[in-house]
């Protein structure tokens, strides 16, 4: 009986040993198979085999590089960030992993981390990606928009903006904007309280934004906005607004917290922002974005929020739509690029846009928006409609 039990234990241990050996990953066989699949461009099968080996405990930089290559080929740049990032942490001198990581950030429209990583790449690889260390003019954008309203006391409005971006170093990017806004409105006249007087409102703005890429995941932003606004007063009022923010990026989401402070129309204003962008599919085929703000003005707080969604319709065409809610007397957006120093408070709005990549350096944006505002004179609510276009050239 004892002998039989020992024999059974022996067979059991032998079987378990063979099973464990069968489950142990074979480095040479796996590497050969991965190399063969990559040579045949069978990216989905390569991804499946590679993931299976990772689950079995086989993990090495060359495998991560191949998995990153497959992720890029399968339009999964967020997944490529993880694989290439792991390979680069194992070997900071790995040029292939660094180049792949740079491509993945560009696929997610994040040029800041891409430029920082590309600084250690040879010029032959950086130049085709337009990521050379210093470019006095890296991007030029021209925007124009027109607005129409159903309010008989408010005329049509126009807005134009010229923006120029410069890459000062792999870490530093400076963007400068000049813009002009004009609209004819009826202001109250004590001598004619029923009709008022038509007045041309004009606003000129200058905006400067410095972005500092602290690390691939961390970015600091500092901005200054100057406004020369004429709201029917005997003189033009110079206003100033400062901005500071910190952004953090992960493969499937990015977050940014910012704070505006300054004086607009002789009133101290502050605005706290929290922005979030998510990529549920790990690419730009579908993304969502939102912003939550609290504006402090005249001793009161005004909450405002925006929710939107975007996605790729075609290889060169993207669409976006968003809606916003919350009455505010002033509002700053997109790191201070736009400052709405409003005569009539903004209550709610919505917008839809098309982004068309005309060529590698040329991007066209077409937008249509509708807003609901509160008349600053009689308190009535009215609607405003806008159509805008922007053309951006990237070197």
mmCIF file of C-alpha atoms in Angstrom:
data_model
loop_
_atom_site.group_PDB
_atom_site.id
_atom_site.type_symbol
_atom_site.label_atom_id
_atom_site.label_comp_id
_atom_site.label_asym_id
_atom_site.label_seq_id
_atom_site.Cartn_x
_atom_site.Cartn_y
_atom_site.Cartn_z
ATOM 1 C CA UNK A 1 0.000 0.000 0.000
ATOM 2 C CA UNK A 2 2.771 2.397 0.933
ATOM 3 C CA UNK A 3 4.623 1.587 -2.275
ATOM 4 C CA UNK A 4 1.496 2.276 -4.346
ATOM 5 C CA UNK A 5 1.000 5.660 -2.679
ATOM 6 C CA UNK A 6 4.614 6.641 -3.352
ATOM 7 C CA UNK A 7 4.227 5.668 -7.008
ATOM 8 C CA UNK A 8 1.077 7.746 -7.339
ATOM 9 C CA UNK A 9 2.825 10.748 -5.771
ATOM 10 C CA UNK A 10 5.733 10.286 -8.139
ATOM 11 C CA UNK A 11 3.506 10.228 -11.223
ATOM 12 C CA UNK A 12 1.602 13.269 -9.938
ATOM 13 C CA UNK A 13 4.783 15.282 -9.389
ATOM 14 C CA UNK A 14 6.079 14.263 -12.807
ATOM 15 C CA UNK A 15 2.817 15.363 -14.440
ATOM 16 C CA UNK A 16 2.825 18.686 -12.661
ATOM 17 C CA UNK A 17 6.439 19.250 -13.648
ATOM 18 C CA UNK A 18 5.707 18.542 -17.319
ATOM 19 C CA UNK A 19 2.682 20.845 -17.222
ATOM 20 C CA UNK A 20 4.679 23.648 -15.617
ATOM 21 C CA UNK A 21 7.418 23.183 -18.203
ATOM 22 C CA UNK A 22 4.841 23.335 -20.977
ATOM 23 C CA UNK A 23 3.468 26.593 -19.589
ATOM 24 C CA UNK A 24 6.887 28.221 -19.267
ATOM 25 C CA UNK A 25 7.468 30.676 -22.108
ATOM 26 C CA UNK A 26 10.233 29.822 -24.550
ATOM 27 C CA UNK A 27 12.230 33.005 -25.220
ATOM 28 C CA UNK A 28 13.860 31.910 -28.477
ATOM 29 C CA UNK A 29 10.680 30.447 -29.955
ATOM 30 C CA UNK A 30 8.643 33.515 -28.978
ATOM 31 C CA UNK A 31 11.209 35.949 -30.345
ATOM 32 C CA UNK A 32 11.429 34.079 -33.647
ATOM 33 C CA UNK A 33 7.645 33.968 -33.990
ATOM 34 C CA UNK A 34 7.249 37.654 -33.138
ATOM 35 C CA UNK A 35 9.948 38.569 -35.661
ATOM 36 C CA UNK A 36 8.282 36.473 -38.362
ATOM 37 C CA UNK A 37 4.844 37.987 -37.733
ATOM 38 C CA UNK A 38 6.279 41.507 -37.877
ATOM 39 C CA UNK A 39 8.016 40.712 -41.164
ATOM 40 C CA UNK A 40 4.658 39.584 -42.596
ATOM 41 C CA UNK A 41 2.813 42.651 -41.176
ATOM 42 C CA UNK A 42 0.402 40.383 -39.287
ATOM 43 C CA UNK A 43 -0.067 42.909 -36.517
ATOM 44 C CA UNK A 44 -3.226 41.519 -34.926
ATOM 45 C CA UNK A 45 -1.667 38.061 -34.552
ATOM 46 C CA UNK A 46 1.550 39.591 -33.242
ATOM 47 C CA UNK A 47 -0.430 41.522 -30.636
ATOM 48 C CA UNK A 48 -2.282 38.360 -29.576
ATOM 49 C CA UNK A 49 0.901 36.289 -29.261
ATOM 50 C CA UNK A 50 2.740 39.060 -27.431
ATOM 51 C CA UNK A 51 -0.026 39.584 -24.896
ATOM 52 C CA UNK A 52 -0.174 35.853 -24.217
ATOM 53 C CA UNK A 53 3.552 35.771 -23.486
ATOM 54 C CA UNK A 54 3.240 38.769 -21.171
ATOM 55 C CA UNK A 55 0.570 36.916 -19.209
ATOM 56 C CA UNK A 56 2.966 33.965 -18.883
ATOM 57 C CA UNK A 57 5.648 36.244 -17.473
ATOM 58 C CA UNK A 58 7.859 36.676 -20.544
ATOM 59 C CA UNK A 59 8.644 40.398 -20.803
ATOM 60 C CA UNK A 60 11.689 41.952 -22.471
ATOM 61 C CA UNK A 61 12.367 45.263 -24.333
ATOM 62 C CA UNK A 62 12.371 43.792 -27.853
ATOM 63 C CA UNK A 63 8.931 42.265 -27.249
ATOM 64 C CA UNK A 64 7.616 45.588 -25.968
ATOM 65 C CA UNK A 65 8.995 47.358 -29.042
ATOM 66 C CA UNK A 66 7.240 44.906 -31.357
ATOM 67 C CA UNK A 67 3.996 45.260 -29.404
ATOM 68 C CA UNK A 68 4.294 49.041 -29.646
ATOM 69 C CA UNK A 69 4.843 48.762 -33.391
ATOM 70 C CA UNK A 70 1.755 46.563 -33.698
ATOM 71 C CA UNK A 71 -0.304 48.996 -31.606
ATOM 72 C CA UNK A 72 0.615 51.895 -33.905
ATOM 73 C CA UNK A 73 -0.195 49.820 -36.986
ATOM 74 C CA UNK A 74 -3.587 48.921 -35.453
ATOM 75 C CA UNK A 75 -4.335 52.602 -34.672
ATOM 76 C CA UNK A 76 -3.970 52.210 -30.909
ATOM 77 C CA UNK A 77 -1.468 54.946 -29.960
ATOM 78 C CA UNK A 78 -2.475 54.929 -26.276
ATOM 79 C CA UNK A 79 -1.500 51.257 -26.050
ATOM 80 C CA UNK A 80 1.699 52.016 -27.971
ATOM 81 C CA UNK A 81 2.601 54.575 -25.293
ATOM 82 C CA UNK A 82 2.550 51.850 -22.650
ATOM 83 C CA UNK A 83 4.649 49.358 -24.603
ATOM 84 C CA UNK A 84 7.237 51.806 -25.929
ATOM 85 C CA UNK A 85 7.361 53.558 -22.551
ATOM 86 C CA UNK A 86 8.173 50.283 -20.793
ATOM 87 C CA UNK A 87 10.923 49.517 -23.313
ATOM 88 C CA UNK A 88 12.433 52.995 -22.945
ATOM 89 C CA UNK A 89 12.455 52.746 -19.150
ATOM 90 C CA UNK A 90 14.403 49.489 -19.448
ATOM 91 C CA UNK A 91 16.927 51.117 -21.781
ATOM 92 C CA UNK A 92 16.932 54.951 -22.043
ATOM 93 C CA UNK A 93 19.340 54.692 -25.008
ATOM 94 C CA UNK A 94 16.886 52.647 -27.084
ATOM 95 C CA UNK A 95 16.422 54.833 -30.177
ATOM 96 C CA UNK A 96 13.699 52.613 -31.659
ATOM 97 C CA UNK A 97 11.589 52.808 -28.493
ATOM 98 C CA UNK A 98 12.107 56.574 -28.239
ATOM 99 C CA UNK A 99 11.107 57.070 -31.869
ATOM 100 C CA UNK A 100 8.009 54.892 -31.454
ATOM 101 C CA UNK A 101 7.006 56.754 -28.301
ATOM 102 C CA UNK A 102 7.353 60.054 -30.169
ATOM 103 C CA UNK A 103 5.104 58.795 -32.975
ATOM 104 C CA UNK A 104 2.488 57.634 -30.474
ATOM 105 C CA UNK A 105 2.297 61.072 -28.828
ATOM 106 C CA UNK A 106 1.928 62.721 -32.233
ATOM 107 C CA UNK A 107 -0.906 60.324 -33.106
ATOM 108 C CA UNK A 108 -2.723 61.570 -29.987
ATOM 109 C CA UNK A 109 -2.107 65.203 -31.021
ATOM 110 C CA UNK A 110 0.302 65.861 -28.135
ATOM 111 C CA UNK A 111 3.314 67.606 -29.719
ATOM 112 C CA UNK A 112 4.765 68.783 -26.388
ATOM 113 C CA UNK A 113 5.819 65.349 -25.055
ATOM 114 C CA UNK A 114 6.794 64.332 -28.589
ATOM 115 C CA UNK A 115 9.207 67.266 -28.925
ATOM 116 C CA UNK A 116 10.721 66.551 -25.507
ATOM 117 C CA UNK A 117 11.370 62.895 -26.366
ATOM 118 C CA UNK A 118 12.642 63.717 -29.853
ATOM 119 C CA UNK A 119 15.456 65.918 -28.550
ATOM 120 C CA UNK A 120 17.664 62.804 -28.193
ATOM 121 C CA UNK A 121 16.845 61.496 -31.668
ATOM 122 C CA UNK A 122 19.117 62.130 -34.654
ATOM 123 C CA UNK A 123 18.149 65.007 -36.932
ATOM 124 C CA UNK A 124 17.352 62.561 -39.729
ATOM 125 C CA UNK A 125 14.439 61.250 -37.629
ATOM 126 C CA UNK A 126 13.331 64.549 -36.089
ATOM 127 C CA UNK A 127 13.183 66.596 -39.272
ATOM 128 C CA UNK A 128 10.408 64.604 -41.038
ATOM 129 C CA UNK A 129 8.335 64.877 -37.836
ATOM 130 C CA UNK A 130 8.765 68.697 -37.735
ATOM 131 C CA UNK A 131 10.243 68.444 -34.237
ATOM 132 C CA UNK A 132 13.532 70.283 -34.583
ATOM 133 C CA UNK A 133 14.648 71.977 -31.371
ATOM 134 C CA UNK A 134 14.219 75.621 -32.428
ATOM 135 C CA UNK A 135 11.667 77.021 -34.853
ATOM 136 C CA UNK A 136 10.924 80.763 -34.712
ATOM 137 C CA UNK A 137 7.678 80.135 -36.620
ATOM 138 C CA UNK A 138 6.258 76.660 -36.047
ATOM 139 C CA UNK A 139 2.565 77.399 -36.650
ATOM 140 C CA UNK A 140 0.439 80.248 -38.017
ATOM 141 C CA UNK A 141 -3.341 80.378 -37.603
ATOM 142 C CA UNK A 142 -5.871 82.841 -39.010
ATOM 143 C CA UNK A 143 -9.453 82.851 -37.720
ATOM 144 C CA UNK A 144 -12.498 84.905 -38.708
ATOM 145 C CA UNK A 145 -16.087 84.713 -37.504
ATOM 146 C CA UNK A 146 -19.364 86.558 -37.877
ATOM 147 C CA UNK A 147 -22.339 86.732 -35.511
ATOM 148 C CA UNK A 148 -26.003 87.526 -36.071
ATOM 149 C CA UNK A 149 -28.694 88.042 -33.452
ATOM 150 C CA UNK A 150 -32.467 88.309 -33.244
ATOM 151 C CA UNK A 151 -32.189 91.207 -30.769
ATOM 152 C CA UNK A 152 -33.037 94.480 -32.546
ATOM 153 C CA UNK A 153 -30.848 96.374 -30.049
ATOM 154 C CA UNK A 154 -27.766 94.347 -31.026
ATOM 155 C CA UNK A 155 -26.193 94.534 -34.456
ATOM 156 C CA UNK A 156 -24.026 91.973 -36.208
ATOM 157 C CA UNK A 157 -20.587 91.238 -34.760
ATOM 158 C CA UNK A 158 -17.238 90.267 -36.249
ATOM 159 C CA UNK A 159 -14.096 88.690 -34.827
ATOM 160 C CA UNK A 160 -10.647 88.132 -36.370
ATOM 161 C CA UNK A 161 -7.567 86.531 -34.806
ATOM 162 C CA UNK A 162 -3.996 85.918 -35.915
ATOM 163 C CA UNK A 163 -1.905 83.427 -33.943
ATOM 164 C CA UNK A 164 1.796 82.568 -34.259
ATOM 165 C CA UNK A 165 3.524 79.744 -32.365
ATOM 166 C CA UNK A 166 7.287 79.445 -31.866
ATOM 167 C CA UNK A 167 9.241 76.473 -30.542
ATOM 168 C CA UNK A 168 11.987 77.998 -28.426
ATOM 169 C CA UNK A 169 13.443 74.651 -27.321
ATOM 170 C CA UNK A 170 12.284 71.043 -26.930
ATOM 171 C CA UNK A 171 10.713 72.103 -23.621
ATOM 172 C CA UNK A 172 9.433 75.612 -24.392
ATOM 173 C CA UNK A 173 6.706 76.748 -26.789
ATOM 174 C CA UNK A 174 5.488 80.342 -27.098
ATOM 175 C CA UNK A 175 2.151 81.192 -28.736
ATOM 176 C CA UNK A 176 1.074 84.782 -29.411
ATOM 177 C CA UNK A 177 -2.339 85.979 -30.600
ATOM 178 C CA UNK A 178 -3.729 89.345 -31.646
ATOM 179 C CA UNK A 179 -7.464 89.724 -32.190
ATOM 180 C CA UNK A 180 -10.170 92.303 -32.825
ATOM 181 C CA UNK A 181 -13.878 92.219 -32.006
ATOM 182 C CA UNK A 182 -16.520 94.702 -33.131
ATOM 183 C CA UNK A 183 -20.283 95.067 -32.708
ATOM 184 C CA UNK A 184 -22.890 97.823 -32.875
ATOM 185 C CA UNK A 185 -25.264 97.948 -29.893
ATOM 186 C CA UNK A 186 -27.971 100.250 -28.542
ATOM 187 C CA UNK A 187 -27.016 101.913 -25.271
ATOM 188 C CA UNK A 188 -29.574 103.596 -22.995
ATOM 189 C CA UNK A 189 -30.011 107.342 -23.448
ATOM 190 C CA UNK A 190 -31.677 109.302 -20.612
ATOM 191 C CA UNK A 191 -33.157 111.676 -23.181
ATOM 192 C CA UNK A 192 -34.658 108.806 -25.216
ATOM 193 C CA UNK A 193 -35.327 105.920 -22.819
ATOM 194 C CA UNK A 194 -37.414 103.972 -25.317
ATOM 195 C CA UNK A 195 -34.885 103.922 -28.129
ATOM 196 C CA UNK A 196 -31.387 104.650 -26.856
ATOM 197 C CA UNK A 197 -28.337 105.397 -29.003
ATOM 198 C CA UNK A 198 -26.437 103.040 -31.305
ATOM 199 C CA UNK A 199 -22.774 102.718 -30.385
ATOM 200 C CA UNK A 200 -19.864 100.833 -31.927
ATOM 201 C CA UNK A 201 -18.248 98.519 -29.369
ATOM 202 C CA UNK A 202 -14.632 97.650 -30.147
ATOM 203 C CA UNK A 203 -12.185 95.329 -28.399
ATOM 204 C CA UNK A 204 -8.526 94.640 -29.257
ATOM 205 C CA UNK A 205 -6.671 91.804 -27.545
ATOM 206 C CA UNK A 206 -3.132 90.477 -27.196
ATOM 207 C CA UNK A 207 -2.454 87.043 -25.742
ATOM 208 C CA UNK A 208 0.844 85.279 -24.987
ATOM 209 C CA UNK A 209 1.056 81.664 -23.784
ATOM 210 C CA UNK A 210 4.251 79.947 -22.632
ATOM 211 C CA UNK A 211 4.111 76.151 -22.347
ATOM 212 C CA UNK A 212 6.838 74.328 -20.411
ATOM 213 C CA UNK A 213 7.053 70.557 -20.890
ATOM 214 C CA UNK A 214 8.399 69.495 -17.501
ATOM 215 C CA UNK A 215 8.279 65.758 -18.335
ATOM 216 C CA UNK A 216 6.399 63.658 -20.890
ATOM 217 C CA UNK A 217 3.421 63.527 -18.511
ATOM 218 C CA UNK A 218 3.658 66.972 -16.899
ATOM 219 C CA UNK A 219 3.225 70.398 -18.488
ATOM 220 C CA UNK A 220 3.085 73.903 -16.985
ATOM 221 C CA UNK A 221 1.362 76.839 -18.679
ATOM 222 C CA UNK A 222 1.703 80.586 -18.087
ATOM 223 C CA UNK A 223 -0.276 83.186 -20.024
ATOM 224 C CA UNK A 224 -0.903 86.914 -20.187
ATOM 225 C CA UNK A 225 -3.888 88.572 -21.867
ATOM 226 C CA UNK A 226 -4.239 92.300 -22.493
ATOM 227 C CA UNK A 227 -7.521 93.851 -23.648
ATOM 228 C CA UNK A 228 -8.300 97.352 -24.849
ATOM 229 C CA UNK A 229 -12.089 97.562 -24.613
ATOM 230 C CA UNK A 230 -14.418 100.403 -25.559
ATOM 231 C CA UNK A 231 -17.935 99.912 -24.156
ATOM 232 C CA UNK A 232 -19.287 103.380 -24.856
ATOM 233 C CA UNK A 233 -17.197 105.191 -22.293
ATOM 234 C CA UNK A 234 -15.334 108.432 -23.004
ATOM 235 C CA UNK A 235 -12.038 106.529 -22.923
ATOM 236 C CA UNK A 236 -10.753 103.085 -23.770
ATOM 237 C CA UNK A 237 -10.219 100.873 -20.729
ATOM 238 C CA UNK A 238 -7.018 98.761 -20.641
ATOM 239 C CA UNK A 239 -7.544 95.413 -18.933
ATOM 240 C CA UNK A 240 -5.150 92.629 -17.986
ATOM 241 C CA UNK A 241 -5.578 88.947 -17.204
ATOM 242 C CA UNK A 242 -3.012 86.402 -16.028
ATOM 243 C CA UNK A 243 -3.208 82.617 -16.177
ATOM 244 C CA UNK A 244 -1.344 79.685 -14.638
ATOM 245 C CA UNK A 245 -2.095 75.983 -15.111
ATOM 246 C CA UNK A 246 -0.676 72.506 -14.628
ATOM 247 C CA UNK A 247 -1.535 69.604 -16.954
ATOM 248 C CA UNK A 248 -1.050 65.856 -16.496
ATOM 249 C CA UNK A 249 -1.345 63.265 -19.274
ATOM 250 C CA UNK A 250 -1.951 59.526 -19.265
ATOM 251 C CA UNK A 251 -2.383 57.251 -22.309
ATOM 252 C CA UNK A 252 -6.194 57.288 -22.141
ATOM 253 C CA UNK A 253 -6.873 60.694 -20.542
ATOM 254 C CA UNK A 254 -5.448 64.129 -19.804
ATOM 255 C CA UNK A 255 -6.361 66.598 -17.053
ATOM 256 C CA UNK A 256 -5.566 70.267 -16.529
ATOM 257 C CA UNK A 257 -6.232 72.646 -13.634
ATOM 258 C CA UNK A 258 -5.871 76.390 -14.185
ATOM 259 C CA UNK A 259 -6.536 79.760 -12.598
ATOM 260 C CA UNK A 260 -7.200 83.166 -14.204
ATOM 261 C CA UNK A 261 -6.811 86.434 -12.319
ATOM 262 C CA UNK A 262 -6.888 90.096 -13.264
ATOM 263 C CA UNK A 263 -9.068 93.120 -13.965
ATOM 264 C CA UNK A 264 -11.721 93.478 -16.666
ATOM 265 C CA UNK A 265 -13.814 96.654 -17.061
ATOM 266 C CA UNK A 266 -12.585 98.032 -13.718
ATOM 267 C CA UNK A 267 -13.677 94.888 -11.867
ATOM 268 C CA UNK A 268 -11.457 92.224 -10.292
ATOM 269 C CA UNK A 269 -12.116 88.839 -11.882
ATOM 270 C CA UNK A 270 -10.964 85.320 -11.046
ATOM 271 C CA UNK A 271 -11.747 82.044 -12.737
ATOM 272 C CA UNK A 272 -10.850 78.504 -11.659
ATOM 273 C CA UNK A 273 -10.861 75.800 -14.337
ATOM 274 C CA UNK A 274 -10.701 72.021 -14.441
ATOM 275 C CA UNK A 275 -10.466 70.368 -17.866
ATOM 276 C CA UNK A 276 -10.566 66.675 -18.741
ATOM 277 C CA UNK A 277 -10.137 64.850 -22.059
ATOM 278 C CA UNK A 278 -10.642 61.087 -22.419
ATOM 279 C CA UNK A 279 -9.808 58.670 -25.257
ATOM 280 C CA UNK A 280 -11.979 55.579 -24.594
ATOM 281 C CA UNK A 281 -10.678 53.755 -27.692
ATOM 282 C CA UNK A 282 -7.082 54.818 -27.161
ATOM 283 C CA UNK A 283 -7.032 56.973 -30.304
ATOM 284 C CA UNK A 284 -8.693 59.980 -31.934
ATOM 285 C CA UNK A 285 -11.504 57.976 -33.486
ATOM 286 C CA UNK A 286 -13.544 58.916 -30.422
ATOM 287 C CA UNK A 287 -12.816 61.318 -27.585
ATOM 288 C CA UNK A 288 -14.736 63.276 -25.007
ATOM 289 C CA UNK A 289 -13.873 66.530 -23.282
ATOM 290 C CA UNK A 290 -15.262 68.713 -20.550
ATOM 291 C CA UNK A 291 -14.554 71.841 -18.562
ATOM 292 C CA UNK A 292 -15.875 72.976 -15.182
ATOM 293 C CA UNK A 293 -15.328 76.622 -14.230
ATOM 294 C CA UNK A 294 -16.205 78.999 -11.441
ATOM 295 C CA UNK A 295 -15.997 82.714 -12.271
ATOM 296 C CA UNK A 296 -15.631 85.148 -9.382
ATOM 297 C CA UNK A 297 -16.797 88.684 -10.204
ATOM 298 C CA UNK A 298 -18.235 91.537 -8.149
ATOM 299 C CA UNK A 299 -18.255 89.449 -4.986
ATOM 300 C CA UNK A 300 -20.352 86.687 -6.592
ATOM 301 C CA UNK A 301 -19.530 83.235 -7.969
ATOM 302 C CA UNK A 302 -20.819 82.039 -11.351
ATOM 303 C CA UNK A 303 -20.429 78.339 -12.270
ATOM 304 C CA UNK A 304 -20.117 77.338 -15.916
ATOM 305 C CA UNK A 305 -19.539 73.984 -17.592
ATOM 306 C CA UNK A 306 -18.924 72.488 -21.027
ATOM 307 C CA UNK A 307 -19.289 68.890 -22.250
ATOM 308 C CA UNK A 308 -18.350 67.740 -25.733
ATOM 309 C CA UNK A 309 -17.512 64.800 -27.942
ATOM 310 C CA UNK A 310 -15.385 64.419 -31.048
ATOM 311 C CA UNK A 311 -14.289 61.752 -33.456
ATOM 312 C CA UNK A 312 -12.779 60.937 -36.809
ATOM 313 C CA UNK A 313 -15.223 60.657 -39.695
ATOM 314 C CA UNK A 314 -12.597 60.034 -42.359
ATOM 315 C CA UNK A 315 -8.846 59.720 -42.574
ATOM 316 C CA UNK A 316 -8.613 63.517 -42.934
ATOM 317 C CA UNK A 317 -11.871 64.718 -41.364
ATOM 318 C CA UNK A 318 -12.858 65.084 -37.696
ATOM 319 C CA UNK A 319 -16.080 66.364 -36.139
ATOM 320 C CA UNK A 320 -16.690 67.934 -32.729
ATOM 321 C CA UNK A 321 -19.773 69.123 -30.867
ATOM 322 C CA UNK A 322 -20.203 70.590 -27.405
ATOM 323 C CA UNK A 323 -22.737 72.296 -25.176
ATOM 324 C CA UNK A 324 -22.237 74.733 -22.318
ATOM 325 C CA UNK A 325 -24.435 75.900 -19.452
ATOM 326 C CA UNK A 326 -24.130 78.505 -16.705
ATOM 327 C CA UNK A 327 -24.647 82.283 -16.725
ATOM 328 C CA UNK A 328 -21.368 84.226 -16.542
ATOM 329 C CA UNK A 329 -20.505 87.933 -16.988
ATOM 330 C CA UNK A 330 -17.034 87.106 -18.351
ATOM 331 C CA UNK A 331 -15.378 83.879 -19.475
ATOM 332 C CA UNK A 332 -11.857 82.853 -20.504
ATOM 333 C CA UNK A 333 -11.230 79.705 -22.542
ATOM 334 C CA UNK A 334 -8.455 77.648 -24.148
ATOM 335 C CA UNK A 335 -5.665 78.896 -21.873
ATOM 336 C CA UNK A 336 -6.769 82.499 -22.330
ATOM 337 C CA UNK A 337 -6.829 82.473 -26.131
ATOM 338 C CA UNK A 338 -10.448 83.638 -25.978
ATOM 339 C CA UNK A 339 -11.700 86.068 -23.342
ATOM 340 C CA UNK A 340 -15.401 86.900 -23.510
ATOM 341 C CA UNK A 341 -15.645 90.315 -21.861
ATOM 342 C CA UNK A 342 -19.404 90.468 -22.353
ATOM 343 C CA UNK A 343 -21.807 93.375 -22.314
ATOM 344 C CA UNK A 344 -24.623 90.785 -22.150
ATOM 345 C CA UNK A 345 -24.161 87.799 -19.832
ATOM 346 C CA UNK A 346 -23.734 84.395 -21.488
ATOM 347 C CA UNK A 347 -26.319 81.825 -20.325
ATOM 348 C CA UNK A 348 -25.920 78.733 -22.512
ATOM 349 C CA UNK A 349 -24.494 77.725 -25.887
ATOM 350 C CA UNK A 350 -23.727 74.912 -28.279
ATOM 351 C CA UNK A 351 -21.418 74.441 -31.239
ATOM 352 C CA UNK A 352 -20.500 71.941 -33.951
ATOM 353 C CA UNK A 353 -17.225 71.904 -35.891
ATOM 354 C CA UNK A 354 -15.523 70.141 -38.768
ATOM 355 C CA UNK A 355 -11.726 69.829 -38.891
ATOM 356 C CA UNK A 356 -10.359 69.029 -42.338
ATOM 357 C CA UNK A 357 -6.713 68.149 -42.946
ATOM 358 C CA UNK A 358 -6.196 69.658 -46.397
ATOM 359 C CA UNK A 359 -2.547 68.594 -46.547
ATOM 360 C CA UNK A 360 0.214 67.617 -44.132
ATOM 361 C CA UNK A 361 0.778 71.194 -42.902
ATOM 362 C CA UNK A 362 -2.643 72.755 -43.603
ATOM 363 C CA UNK A 363 -5.696 72.352 -41.323
ATOM 364 C CA UNK A 364 -9.117 73.950 -41.887
ATOM 365 C CA UNK A 365 -11.746 74.340 -39.156
ATOM 366 C CA UNK A 366 -15.391 75.254 -39.825
ATOM 367 C CA UNK A 367 -17.729 75.941 -36.894
ATOM 368 C CA UNK A 368 -21.343 76.881 -36.317
ATOM 369 C CA UNK A 369 -22.586 77.959 -32.910
ATOM 370 C CA UNK A 370 -25.684 79.194 -31.120
ATOM 371 C CA UNK A 371 -25.760 81.114 -27.836
ATOM 372 C CA UNK A 372 -28.364 82.389 -25.431
ATOM 373 C CA UNK A 373 -27.537 85.679 -23.748
ATOM 374 C CA UNK A 374 -29.207 87.990 -21.257
ATOM 375 C CA UNK A 375 -29.638 91.598 -22.407
ATOM 376 C CA UNK A 376 -27.597 93.843 -20.115
ATOM 377 C CA UNK A 377 -30.153 96.675 -20.388
ATOM 378 C CA UNK A 378 -33.634 95.193 -20.128
ATOM 379 C CA UNK A 379 -32.771 91.672 -18.869
ATOM 380 C CA UNK A 380 -34.491 89.851 -21.728
ATOM 381 C CA UNK A 381 -33.044 86.642 -23.132
ATOM 382 C CA UNK A 382 -32.108 86.483 -26.810
ATOM 383 C CA UNK A 383 -30.280 84.132 -29.185
ATOM 384 C CA UNK A 384 -27.081 84.728 -31.127
ATOM 385 C CA UNK A 385 -25.742 82.630 -34.009
ATOM 386 C CA UNK A 386 -22.160 82.485 -35.275
ATOM 387 C CA UNK A 387 -20.214 81.026 -38.168
ATOM 388 C CA UNK A 388 -16.430 80.855 -37.991
ATOM 389 C CA UNK A 389 -13.538 79.484 -39.985
ATOM 390 C CA UNK A 390 -9.873 79.043 -39.123
ATOM 391 C CA UNK A 391 -6.893 78.032 -41.235
ATOM 392 C CA UNK A 392 -3.703 76.773 -39.567
ATOM 393 C CA UNK A 393 -0.334 76.137 -41.211
ATOM 394 C CA UNK A 394 2.229 74.030 -39.339
ATOM 395 C CA UNK A 395 5.891 73.950 -40.292
#
